[in-house]
Amino acid sequence: MSQTTIASTGATIDICRFATHAAQGRWVSLFASLVIMAGVGGTYIFGIYSREIKSSLGYDQSTLNLLGFFKDLGANIGVLSGLIAEVTPTWFLLFIGSAMNFSGFFMIWLAVTGKIARPKVWQMCIYICLGANSQNFANTGVLVTCVTNFPENRGVLLGLLKGFSGLSGAIMTQIYLALYGNDPKSLILLVAWLPAAICLLFAYTIRELPASPMQITVQEPPQLKETPSCFGDICNKPTRGEDYTILQALVSLDMIILFISTMCGIGSSLTAVDNLGQIGESLGYPTKTVETFVSLVSIWNYLGRIFAGLVSEKLITKYKCPRPLMMTVVLFLSCIGYLLIAFPVPGSVYIASMIIGFSFGAQFPLLNAIISELFGLKHYATLFNVGQLASPLGSYILNVRVAWLLYDREALKGLKMKKMNKDSVKELTCIGPRCFMLSFVILACVSFFGAVVSIVLVMRTRDFYRGDIYKKFREEEKVVDEVEIDEGGGNTRENEGLLIIERTRNLERRKKCMRQKWRRLVVLKEILTPSVGAVCGNDKLSKALVL
């Protein structure tokens, strides 16, 4: 074989190795994450296809808002996906999310198009909750993986990822108009198959990369000296920024304050977004204009997420400004948008759509980043989903128990003025600015209260943010860089000695971590009753539930 052929073969092998290395790198994983997040916005365009569900199935506004609540419930209850993420790889999460998304929204499409018998309301609630819950599996797999791979840039990264998630509503709307035209029933079908296909396509691309090229295997069995109660360390919390257990975080005052603020802020925003279609209808806007409102919310949702991630990160690194302060500003801003709908003037809904979309989007990356900074990354998959539980609770109170009751009351008043009753019309429809005036005044007051509560968190965490919150991640990255240089043969004897010391420390840390995990597992087996064990079925899952 000639030297030219050998050189060509070697070059081809090098190119293949480089391509394989690049495909397995964190940047390709980030690209795949952005694509997946750009396709999970089926719940954000509920305002477009909700009217089709309402008219096709003959629902009144209260029933439609009940569906909206179950949509929000499914979209924000991600604790199950977080617990599954503790014990399974990312591709498994994406597979589950893909199946749930297609199953839920495809059943809704079958019902709306009349291809199956008209489902009962509780069945439709299950369908939309199942479809909406699928995005938690995509969010958990993508966000946790990317934050683990880029810990020092989590604010910017979360803003980008959640930004693409918010923009996905506008992307889906344009794809729907290009493929199906003005047919809202086909939009439901698109929401069913497109996100599922994207998740399946990139399932094996999303992966956590090891923090260090060293692979240390500990063969020594852990020595058990004591078995403390699994609840004994709940009150013995670590300092902010260190890894909390799940129970430690749940009973933390910081988490409670953040939960209340999120319930007021995101709960109000979800209520406004879900009723956007009915708001446009009540004010006399045509269908195309209502779709414009929805697109504006989606686009400004994206801008809010990007802005919140970038600006809050800049304020932290340069000015040591607490990230919760950004949350406070965003909540105060949202009050203006609600008041513009409560007291509408010509063109005010356009401005309100932009403000509400911006403030709605900005809250998500801030919430996720604050949780990762205050409570660590060890149980981040579960904790950020716990934080999002405040959203459906706030949505239920403000949307189901406030907005739709007031809307139906105003609609009945209108019928009474026409000397008609509810049985004489197919669906209750309210026309006029009074339909949502009182409910949006209430939303503005609730958001203002949430902003005041978040100020308390700002005061509690200001000393924490004055420090270097990313110091430990920079130290770990420095060690990784030194190890990579060492493997390339570029170290002196002095550096080699330092690396040996650092490797020994890492080994001791891993041994200590394994002993702690083993103790907790043994304690868990002693405490859990057979019935609880039968429900959990998996020791690792049981450990995640308790610890």
Coordinates of C-alpha atoms in Angstrom, one line a residue:
M1 CA 0.0 0.0 0.0
S2 CA 1.4 3.4 -1.0
Q3 CA 2.2 6.1 1.5
T4 CA -0.5 8.3 -0.2
T5 CA -3.2 5.7 0.4
I6 CA -2.0 5.3 4.0
A7 CA -2.1 9.0 4.6
S8 CA -5.5 9.3 3.0
T9 CA -6.9 6.5 5.1
G10 CA -5.4 8.1 8.3
A11 CA -7.0 11.4 7.4
T12 CA -10.3 9.7 6.9
I13 CA -10.0 8.0 10.3
D14 CA -9.1 11.3 12.0
I15 CA -12.1 13.0 10.4
C16 CA -14.4 10.2 11.5
R17 CA -13.0 10.4 15.1
F18 CA -13.5 14.2 15.1
A19 CA -17.0 13.9 13.8
T20 CA -17.8 11.2 16.4
H21 CA -16.3 13.4 19.2
A22 CA -18.2 16.4 18.0
A23 CA -21.5 14.5 17.8
Q24 CA -21.0 13.3 21.4
G25 CA -20.0 16.8 22.6
R26 CA -22.0 19.2 24.7
W27 CA -22.5 21.7 21.9
V28 CA -24.4 19.2 19.7
S29 CA -26.4 18.2 22.8
L30 CA -27.2 21.9 23.3
F31 CA -28.3 22.3 19.7
A32 CA -30.6 19.3 20.0
S33 CA -32.0 20.7 23.2
L34 CA -32.9 24.0 21.5
V35 CA -34.7 22.1 18.7
I36 CA -36.7 20.1 21.2
M37 CA -37.6 23.1 23.2
A38 CA -38.8 24.9 20.0
G39 CA -41.4 22.1 19.6
V40 CA -43.0 21.8 23.0
G41 CA -45.3 24.9 22.8
G42 CA -48.6 23.2 22.1
T43 CA -50.0 24.4 25.4
Y44 CA -49.0 28.1 24.6
I45 CA -51.4 28.2 21.6
F46 CA -54.4 26.9 23.6
G47 CA -56.1 30.2 22.9
I48 CA -56.3 29.4 19.2
Y49 CA -57.7 25.9 19.2
S50 CA -59.7 26.3 22.5
R51 CA -62.5 28.0 20.6
E52 CA -62.7 25.0 18.2
I53 CA -63.0 22.7 21.2
K54 CA -65.7 24.9 22.7
S55 CA -67.8 25.1 19.5
S56 CA -67.3 21.5 18.4
L57 CA -68.2 20.0 21.7
G58 CA -70.8 22.6 22.8
Y59 CA -69.0 23.7 26.0
D60 CA -69.7 26.8 27.9
Q61 CA -66.9 29.1 29.1
S62 CA -66.8 27.5 32.6
T63 CA -66.2 24.0 31.0
L64 CA -63.6 25.5 28.7
N65 CA -61.7 27.1 31.6
L66 CA -61.9 23.8 33.4
L67 CA -60.0 22.2 30.4
G68 CA -57.6 25.1 30.6
F69 CA -56.9 24.4 34.2
F70 CA -56.2 20.7 33.6
K71 CA -54.0 21.8 30.7
D72 CA -52.0 24.0 33.1
L73 CA -52.1 21.3 35.8
G74 CA -50.5 18.8 33.4
A75 CA -48.0 21.3 32.0
N76 CA -46.7 22.2 35.5
I77 CA -46.9 19.0 37.6
G78 CA -43.5 17.6 36.7
V79 CA -42.5 15.9 40.0
L80 CA -43.0 12.5 38.4
S81 CA -40.7 13.3 35.5
G82 CA -38.2 14.7 38.0
L83 CA -38.2 11.5 40.1
I84 CA -38.0 9.3 37.0
A85 CA -35.0 11.4 35.9
E86 CA -33.2 10.6 39.1
V87 CA -33.0 6.9 38.1
T88 CA -33.3 6.7 34.3
P89 CA -31.3 8.2 31.3
T90 CA -32.5 11.2 29.4
W91 CA -33.6 9.3 26.3
F92 CA -36.1 7.3 28.4
L93 CA -37.7 10.5 29.6
L94 CA -38.0 11.8 26.0
F95 CA -39.6 8.5 24.9
I96 CA -42.2 8.8 27.6
G97 CA -42.9 12.4 26.8
S98 CA -43.3 11.7 23.1
A99 CA -45.8 8.9 23.7
M100 CA -47.8 11.0 26.2
N101 CA -47.9 14.0 23.9
F102 CA -49.2 12.1 20.9
S103 CA -51.7 10.1 22.9
G104 CA -53.3 13.1 24.6
F105 CA -53.7 15.5 21.8
F106 CA -54.5 12.8 19.2
M107 CA -57.5 11.8 21.3
I108 CA -58.6 15.5 21.5
W109 CA -58.3 15.7 17.7
L110 CA -60.4 12.6 17.3
A111 CA -63.1 14.0 19.6
V112 CA -63.2 17.5 17.9
T113 CA -63.4 16.0 14.4
G114 CA -66.2 13.6 15.4
K115 CA -64.2 10.5 14.6
I116 CA -65.1 9.0 18.0
A117 CA -68.1 9.4 20.2
R118 CA -68.2 12.6 22.1
P119 CA -66.1 12.1 25.3
K120 CA -67.3 13.1 28.7
V121 CA -65.8 16.3 30.2
W122 CA -63.6 14.3 32.6
Q123 CA -62.2 12.3 29.8
M124 CA -61.3 15.5 27.9
C125 CA -59.6 16.8 31.0
I126 CA -57.5 13.6 31.2
Y127 CA -56.6 13.8 27.5
I128 CA -55.4 17.4 27.7
C129 CA -53.7 16.9 31.1
L130 CA -51.8 13.9 29.6
G131 CA -50.8 15.8 26.5
A132 CA -49.7 18.9 28.4
N133 CA -47.8 16.8 31.0
S134 CA -45.5 15.4 28.3
Q135 CA -43.7 18.7 28.0
N136 CA -42.4 18.2 31.6
F137 CA -40.5 15.2 30.5
A138 CA -38.9 17.1 27.6
N139 CA -38.2 20.1 30.0
T140 CA -36.7 17.9 32.7
G141 CA -34.5 16.0 30.3
V142 CA -33.2 19.1 28.5
L143 CA -32.9 21.6 31.3
V144 CA -31.2 19.3 33.8
T145 CA -28.7 18.0 31.2
C146 CA -27.8 21.5 29.9
V147 CA -27.4 23.0 33.4
T148 CA -25.2 20.1 34.4
N149 CA -23.1 20.5 31.2
F150 CA -22.9 24.4 31.5
P151 CA -23.2 25.1 35.3
E152 CA -21.5 28.5 35.1
N153 CA -23.8 29.9 32.4
R154 CA -27.1 28.5 33.7
G155 CA -28.8 31.9 33.7
V156 CA -28.1 32.6 30.0
L157 CA -28.7 28.9 29.1
L158 CA -32.0 28.7 30.9
G159 CA -33.1 31.9 29.2
L160 CA -32.2 30.5 25.8
L161 CA -33.9 27.2 26.3
K162 CA -37.1 28.6 27.9
G163 CA -37.0 31.3 25.3
F164 CA -37.2 28.7 22.5
S165 CA -40.0 27.0 24.4
G166 CA -41.9 30.2 24.5
L167 CA -41.2 31.0 20.8
S168 CA -42.4 27.5 19.9
G169 CA -46.0 28.8 20.0
A170 CA -45.3 31.2 17.2
I171 CA -43.3 28.6 15.3
M172 CA -46.1 26.1 15.5
T173 CA -48.7 28.7 14.4
Q174 CA -46.7 29.5 11.3
I175 CA -46.1 25.8 10.5
Y176 CA -49.8 25.2 10.9
L177 CA -50.8 28.1 8.6
A178 CA -48.3 26.8 6.0
L179 CA -49.4 23.2 6.1
Y180 CA -53.1 23.4 6.9
G181 CA -54.3 26.9 6.3
N182 CA -57.0 28.3 8.6
D183 CA -58.2 25.0 10.1
P184 CA -58.0 25.0 13.9
K185 CA -58.9 21.3 14.0
S186 CA -55.7 20.5 12.0
L187 CA -53.7 22.6 14.5
I188 CA -54.6 20.1 17.2
L189 CA -53.3 17.3 15.0
L190 CA -50.1 19.2 14.4
V191 CA -49.7 19.6 18.2
A192 CA -50.1 15.9 18.5
W193 CA -47.5 14.6 16.0
L194 CA -44.8 17.3 15.6
P195 CA -43.4 17.5 19.2
A196 CA -43.5 13.7 19.5
A197 CA -41.5 13.3 16.2
I198 CA -38.9 15.9 17.3
C199 CA -38.3 14.2 20.7
L200 CA -37.9 10.8 19.1
L201 CA -35.5 12.2 16.5
F202 CA -33.1 13.7 19.1
A203 CA -33.7 11.4 22.0
Y204 CA -30.2 9.9 21.9
T205 CA -28.4 13.2 21.4
I206 CA -29.3 14.7 24.8
R207 CA -26.8 13.4 27.4
E208 CA -25.0 14.5 30.5
L209 CA -21.2 14.7 29.8
P210 CA -18.8 13.6 32.6
A211 CA -17.3 16.5 34.5
S212 CA -13.8 15.0 34.3
P213 CA -12.1 12.6 31.9
M214 CA -11.1 10.5 34.9
Q215 CA -13.3 7.5 35.6
I216 CA -12.8 6.5 39.3
T217 CA -14.4 3.2 40.4
V218 CA -14.7 2.6 44.1
Q219 CA -14.5 -1.1 45.0
E220 CA -14.4 -0.7 48.8
P221 CA -17.8 -1.5 50.3
P222 CA -19.1 1.3 52.6
Q223 CA -18.7 0.9 56.3
L224 CA -21.9 1.5 58.2
K225 CA -21.3 3.0 61.7
E226 CA -24.7 4.6 62.4
T227 CA -28.1 4.7 60.9
P228 CA -29.7 8.1 61.7
S229 CA -33.3 8.9 61.0
C230 CA -34.0 9.8 57.4
F231 CA -35.8 12.9 58.7
G232 CA -33.1 13.8 61.1
D233 CA -31.3 16.2 58.8
I234 CA -34.3 18.1 57.5
C235 CA -33.7 21.0 59.9
N236 CA -29.9 20.6 59.6
K237 CA -29.8 22.4 56.2
P238 CA -26.6 23.2 54.3
T239 CA -25.7 26.7 53.4
R240 CA -27.3 28.3 50.3
G241 CA -25.8 27.0 47.1
E242 CA -24.9 23.6 48.5
D243 CA -26.8 20.4 47.6
Y244 CA -30.1 20.2 49.6
T245 CA -32.1 17.0 49.9
I246 CA -35.6 17.1 48.5
L247 CA -37.2 17.4 52.0
Q248 CA -34.7 20.0 53.1
A249 CA -35.6 22.2 50.2
L250 CA -39.4 21.6 50.5
V251 CA -39.4 22.9 54.1
S252 CA -37.0 25.8 53.4
L253 CA -38.4 29.2 54.0
D254 CA -36.8 30.3 50.7
M255 CA -38.7 27.7 48.8
I256 CA -42.0 28.7 50.5
I257 CA -41.5 32.3 49.6
L258 CA -40.6 31.4 46.0
F259 CA -43.6 29.2 45.8
I260 CA -46.0 31.9 46.9
S261 CA -44.5 34.4 44.5
T262 CA -44.6 32.0 41.6
M263 CA -48.2 31.1 42.4
C264 CA -49.2 34.7 42.2
G265 CA -47.1 35.6 39.1
I266 CA -47.3 32.7 36.8
G267 CA -50.8 31.8 37.9
S268 CA -52.0 35.3 36.8
S269 CA -50.1 35.1 33.6
L270 CA -51.5 31.7 32.7
T271 CA -55.0 32.9 33.4
A272 CA -54.5 35.9 31.0
V273 CA -53.0 33.8 28.2
D274 CA -55.7 31.1 28.4
N275 CA -58.4 33.6 28.1
L276 CA -56.8 35.6 25.3
G277 CA -59.1 34.2 22.6
Q278 CA -62.3 35.1 24.6
I279 CA -60.9 38.5 25.4
G280 CA -60.5 39.3 21.7
E281 CA -63.9 37.9 21.0
S282 CA -65.6 39.9 23.8
L283 CA -64.0 43.2 22.5
G284 CA -65.1 42.5 19.0
Y285 CA -61.8 41.6 17.3
P286 CA -61.9 39.3 14.3
T287 CA -60.3 35.8 14.4
K288 CA -57.2 36.9 12.5
T289 CA -56.5 39.6 15.0
V290 CA -57.0 37.2 17.9
E291 CA -54.4 35.0 16.3
T292 CA -52.1 38.0 16.1
F293 CA -52.6 38.5 19.9
V294 CA -51.6 34.9 20.5
S295 CA -48.5 35.3 18.3
L296 CA -47.5 38.5 20.1
V297 CA -47.7 36.7 23.4
S298 CA -45.5 33.9 22.1
I299 CA -42.9 36.2 20.5
W300 CA -42.7 38.4 23.6
N301 CA -42.7 35.3 25.7
Y302 CA -39.5 34.3 23.9
L303 CA -38.0 37.8 24.3
G304 CA -38.8 37.8 28.0
R305 CA -37.1 34.5 28.6
I306 CA -34.0 35.6 26.7
F307 CA -33.9 39.0 28.4
A308 CA -34.4 37.6 31.9
G309 CA -31.7 35.0 31.5
L310 CA -29.1 37.4 29.9
V311 CA -29.7 40.5 32.0
S312 CA -30.1 38.7 35.4
E313 CA -26.8 36.8 34.7
K314 CA -25.1 40.1 33.9
L315 CA -26.4 41.8 37.0
I316 CA -25.2 38.9 39.1
T317 CA -21.7 38.6 37.7
K318 CA -21.0 42.3 37.4
Y319 CA -23.1 44.0 40.1
K320 CA -23.8 41.1 42.5
C321 CA -27.5 41.9 42.2
P322 CA -29.8 39.2 43.6
R323 CA -31.6 37.3 40.8
P324 CA -35.0 37.4 42.8
L325 CA -34.9 41.2 42.3
M326 CA -35.5 40.6 38.6
M327 CA -38.5 38.5 39.5
T328 CA -39.9 41.4 41.5
V329 CA -39.5 43.9 38.6
V330 CA -41.2 41.5 36.2
L331 CA -44.2 41.0 38.5
F332 CA -44.7 44.8 38.9
L333 CA -44.5 45.1 35.1
S334 CA -47.2 42.5 34.5
C335 CA -49.7 44.5 36.6
I336 CA -49.7 47.1 33.8
G337 CA -50.6 44.6 31.2
Y338 CA -53.6 43.3 33.2
L339 CA -54.9 46.8 33.8
L340 CA -54.7 47.6 30.1
I341 CA -57.2 44.7 29.5
A342 CA -59.3 45.6 32.5
F343 CA -59.8 49.1 31.2
P344 CA -59.3 48.7 27.4
V345 CA -58.8 51.6 24.9
P346 CA -58.3 51.2 21.1
G347 CA -55.1 49.2 20.5
S348 CA -54.5 48.5 24.2
V349 CA -54.8 44.7 23.8
Y350 CA -51.8 44.7 21.4
I351 CA -49.6 46.4 24.1
A352 CA -51.1 44.2 26.8
S353 CA -50.3 41.1 24.8
M354 CA -46.7 42.1 24.6
I355 CA -46.4 43.0 28.3
I356 CA -48.1 39.9 29.5
G357 CA -46.1 37.7 27.1
F358 CA -42.8 39.3 28.2
S359 CA -43.5 39.0 31.9
F360 CA -44.9 35.5 31.6
G361 CA -41.8 34.3 29.8
A362 CA -39.3 36.1 32.1
Q363 CA -40.6 34.3 35.2
F364 CA -39.7 30.7 34.0
P365 CA -35.9 31.0 33.6
L366 CA -35.7 33.1 36.7
L367 CA -37.6 30.5 38.8
N368 CA -35.4 27.7 37.4
A369 CA -32.1 29.5 37.9
I370 CA -33.0 30.6 41.5
I371 CA -33.8 27.1 42.5
S372 CA -30.6 25.7 41.1
E373 CA -28.5 28.4 42.8
L374 CA -30.1 28.2 46.2
F375 CA -30.6 24.5 46.5
G376 CA -27.8 23.0 44.4
L377 CA -27.9 20.6 41.4
K378 CA -28.0 17.2 43.1
H379 CA -31.8 17.0 43.1
Y380 CA -32.4 19.8 40.6
A381 CA -34.5 17.5 38.3
T382 CA -37.1 17.1 41.1
L383 CA -36.8 20.5 42.8
F384 CA -37.4 22.7 39.8
N385 CA -40.5 20.7 39.0
V386 CA -41.7 21.1 42.6
G387 CA -41.3 24.9 42.2
Q388 CA -43.5 24.8 39.1
L389 CA -46.4 23.2 41.1
A390 CA -47.3 26.7 42.2
S391 CA -48.4 27.5 38.6
P392 CA -51.4 25.1 38.3
L393 CA -52.5 26.0 41.8
G394 CA -52.5 29.7 41.0
S395 CA -54.2 29.0 37.7
Y396 CA -56.9 27.0 39.3
I397 CA -57.7 29.7 41.8
L398 CA -57.5 32.6 39.4
N399 CA -58.8 31.0 36.2
V400 CA -61.4 28.5 37.3
R401 CA -62.6 30.0 40.5
V402 CA -62.4 33.7 39.5
A403 CA -62.1 34.5 35.8
W404 CA -64.7 32.0 34.4
L405 CA -67.2 32.6 37.2
L406 CA -67.1 36.4 36.6
Y407 CA -67.3 35.8 32.8
D408 CA -70.3 33.6 33.0
R409 CA -72.0 36.0 35.4
E410 CA -71.6 38.9 32.9
A411 CA -72.8 36.7 30.1
L412 CA -75.9 35.8 32.0
K413 CA -76.5 39.4 32.7
G414 CA -76.4 40.1 29.0
L415 CA -78.9 37.3 28.3
K416 CA -81.2 38.7 31.0
M417 CA -81.2 42.1 29.4
K418 CA -82.3 40.4 26.1
K419 CA -85.0 38.5 28.1
M420 CA -83.3 35.2 27.4
N421 CA -81.9 32.4 29.5
K422 CA -79.0 30.0 29.4
D423 CA -81.1 27.2 27.8
S424 CA -82.0 29.4 24.8
V425 CA -78.4 29.6 23.6
K426 CA -75.9 26.9 22.6
E427 CA -73.0 28.5 24.6
L428 CA -72.6 31.5 26.9
T429 CA -70.9 34.4 25.2
C430 CA -70.1 37.7 26.7
I431 CA -69.6 40.8 24.6
G432 CA -68.2 44.1 25.9
P433 CA -65.3 45.4 28.1
R434 CA -67.1 44.5 31.3
C435 CA -66.6 40.7 30.6
F436 CA -63.1 40.6 32.0
M437 CA -62.8 44.0 33.8
L438 CA -63.2 42.8 37.4
S439 CA -61.2 39.6 36.9
F440 CA -58.2 41.4 35.5
V441 CA -58.3 44.0 38.2
I442 CA -58.0 41.0 40.6
L443 CA -55.1 39.6 38.6
A444 CA -53.3 42.9 38.9
C445 CA -53.7 42.9 42.7
V446 CA -52.5 39.3 43.0
S447 CA -49.4 40.0 40.9
F448 CA -48.7 43.1 43.0
F449 CA -48.9 41.0 46.1
G450 CA -46.5 38.4 44.6
A451 CA -44.0 41.1 43.8
V452 CA -44.1 42.3 47.4
V453 CA -43.5 38.7 48.6
S454 CA -40.6 38.3 46.3
I455 CA -38.9 41.4 47.9
V456 CA -38.6 39.3 51.1
L457 CA -36.6 36.7 49.1
V458 CA -34.4 39.5 47.7
M459 CA -33.6 40.7 51.3
R460 CA -32.9 37.1 52.5
T461 CA -30.5 36.2 49.6
R462 CA -28.7 39.5 49.0
D463 CA -25.6 38.3 51.1
F464 CA -25.5 35.0 49.2
Y465 CA -25.5 36.7 45.8
R466 CA -22.8 39.2 46.9
G467 CA -20.4 36.2 47.0
D468 CA -19.0 34.2 44.1
I469 CA -21.8 31.7 43.5
Y470 CA -19.9 30.0 40.7
K471 CA -16.6 29.6 42.4
K472 CA -16.8 25.9 43.0
F473 CA -17.7 25.2 39.3
R474 CA -14.7 27.2 38.1
E475 CA -12.4 25.2 40.5
E476 CA -13.8 21.9 39.1
E477 CA -13.3 23.1 35.5
K478 CA -9.7 24.1 36.4
V479 CA -9.0 20.6 37.7
V480 CA -10.5 19.1 34.5
D481 CA -8.3 21.3 32.3
E482 CA -5.2 20.3 34.3
V483 CA -6.1 16.6 33.9
E484 CA -6.5 17.0 30.2
I485 CA -3.1 18.7 29.9
D486 CA -1.6 15.9 32.0
E487 CA -3.0 13.3 29.6
G488 CA -1.4 15.1 26.7
G489 CA 2.0 14.9 28.3
G490 CA 2.5 18.6 29.0
N491 CA 2.9 18.6 32.8
T492 CA 6.0 19.0 35.0
R493 CA 6.7 16.8 38.0
E494 CA 5.4 19.5 40.3
N495 CA 2.0 19.7 38.5
E496 CA 1.8 15.9 38.4
G497 CA 2.2 15.9 42.2
L498 CA -0.6 18.4 42.5
L499 CA -2.8 16.4 40.2
I500 CA -2.2 13.3 42.3
I501 CA -3.3 15.2 45.4
E502 CA -6.4 16.5 43.7
R503 CA -7.3 13.0 42.4
T504 CA -6.9 11.6 45.9
R505 CA -9.3 14.3 47.2
N506 CA -11.8 13.5 44.5
L507 CA -11.6 9.8 45.4
E508 CA -12.2 10.5 49.1
R509 CA -15.2 12.8 48.2
R510 CA -16.7 10.0 46.1
K511 CA -16.2 7.4 48.8
K512 CA -17.8 9.7 51.3
C513 CA -20.8 10.3 49.0
M514 CA -21.2 6.6 48.4
R515 CA -21.2 5.9 52.2
Q516 CA -23.9 8.6 52.7
K517 CA -26.1 7.2 50.0
W518 CA -25.7 3.7 51.3
R519 CA -26.7 4.8 54.9
R520 CA -29.7 6.6 53.5
L521 CA -30.8 3.6 51.5
V522 CA -30.5 1.3 54.5
V523 CA -32.4 3.7 56.7
L524 CA -35.1 4.0 54.1
K525 CA -35.5 0.2 54.0
E526 CA -36.0 0.1 57.7
I527 CA -38.5 2.9 57.8
L528 CA -40.7 2.3 54.8
T529 CA -43.7 0.0 55.4
P530 CA -44.4 -2.8 53.0
S531 CA -47.4 -0.9 51.5
V532 CA -45.2 2.1 50.7
G533 CA -42.6 -0.2 49.2
A534 CA -45.2 -1.9 47.1
V535 CA -46.3 1.5 45.7
C536 CA -42.8 2.7 44.9
G537 CA -41.6 -0.6 43.6
N538 CA -38.0 0.8 43.0
D539 CA -35.5 1.3 45.7
K540 CA -33.9 4.2 43.9
L541 CA -37.2 5.9 43.3
S542 CA -38.1 5.4 47.0
K543 CA -34.9 7.0 48.0
A544 CA -35.6 10.0 45.8
L545 CA -39.0 10.3 47.3
V546 CA -37.8 10.4 50.9
L547 CA -34.4 12.1 50.5

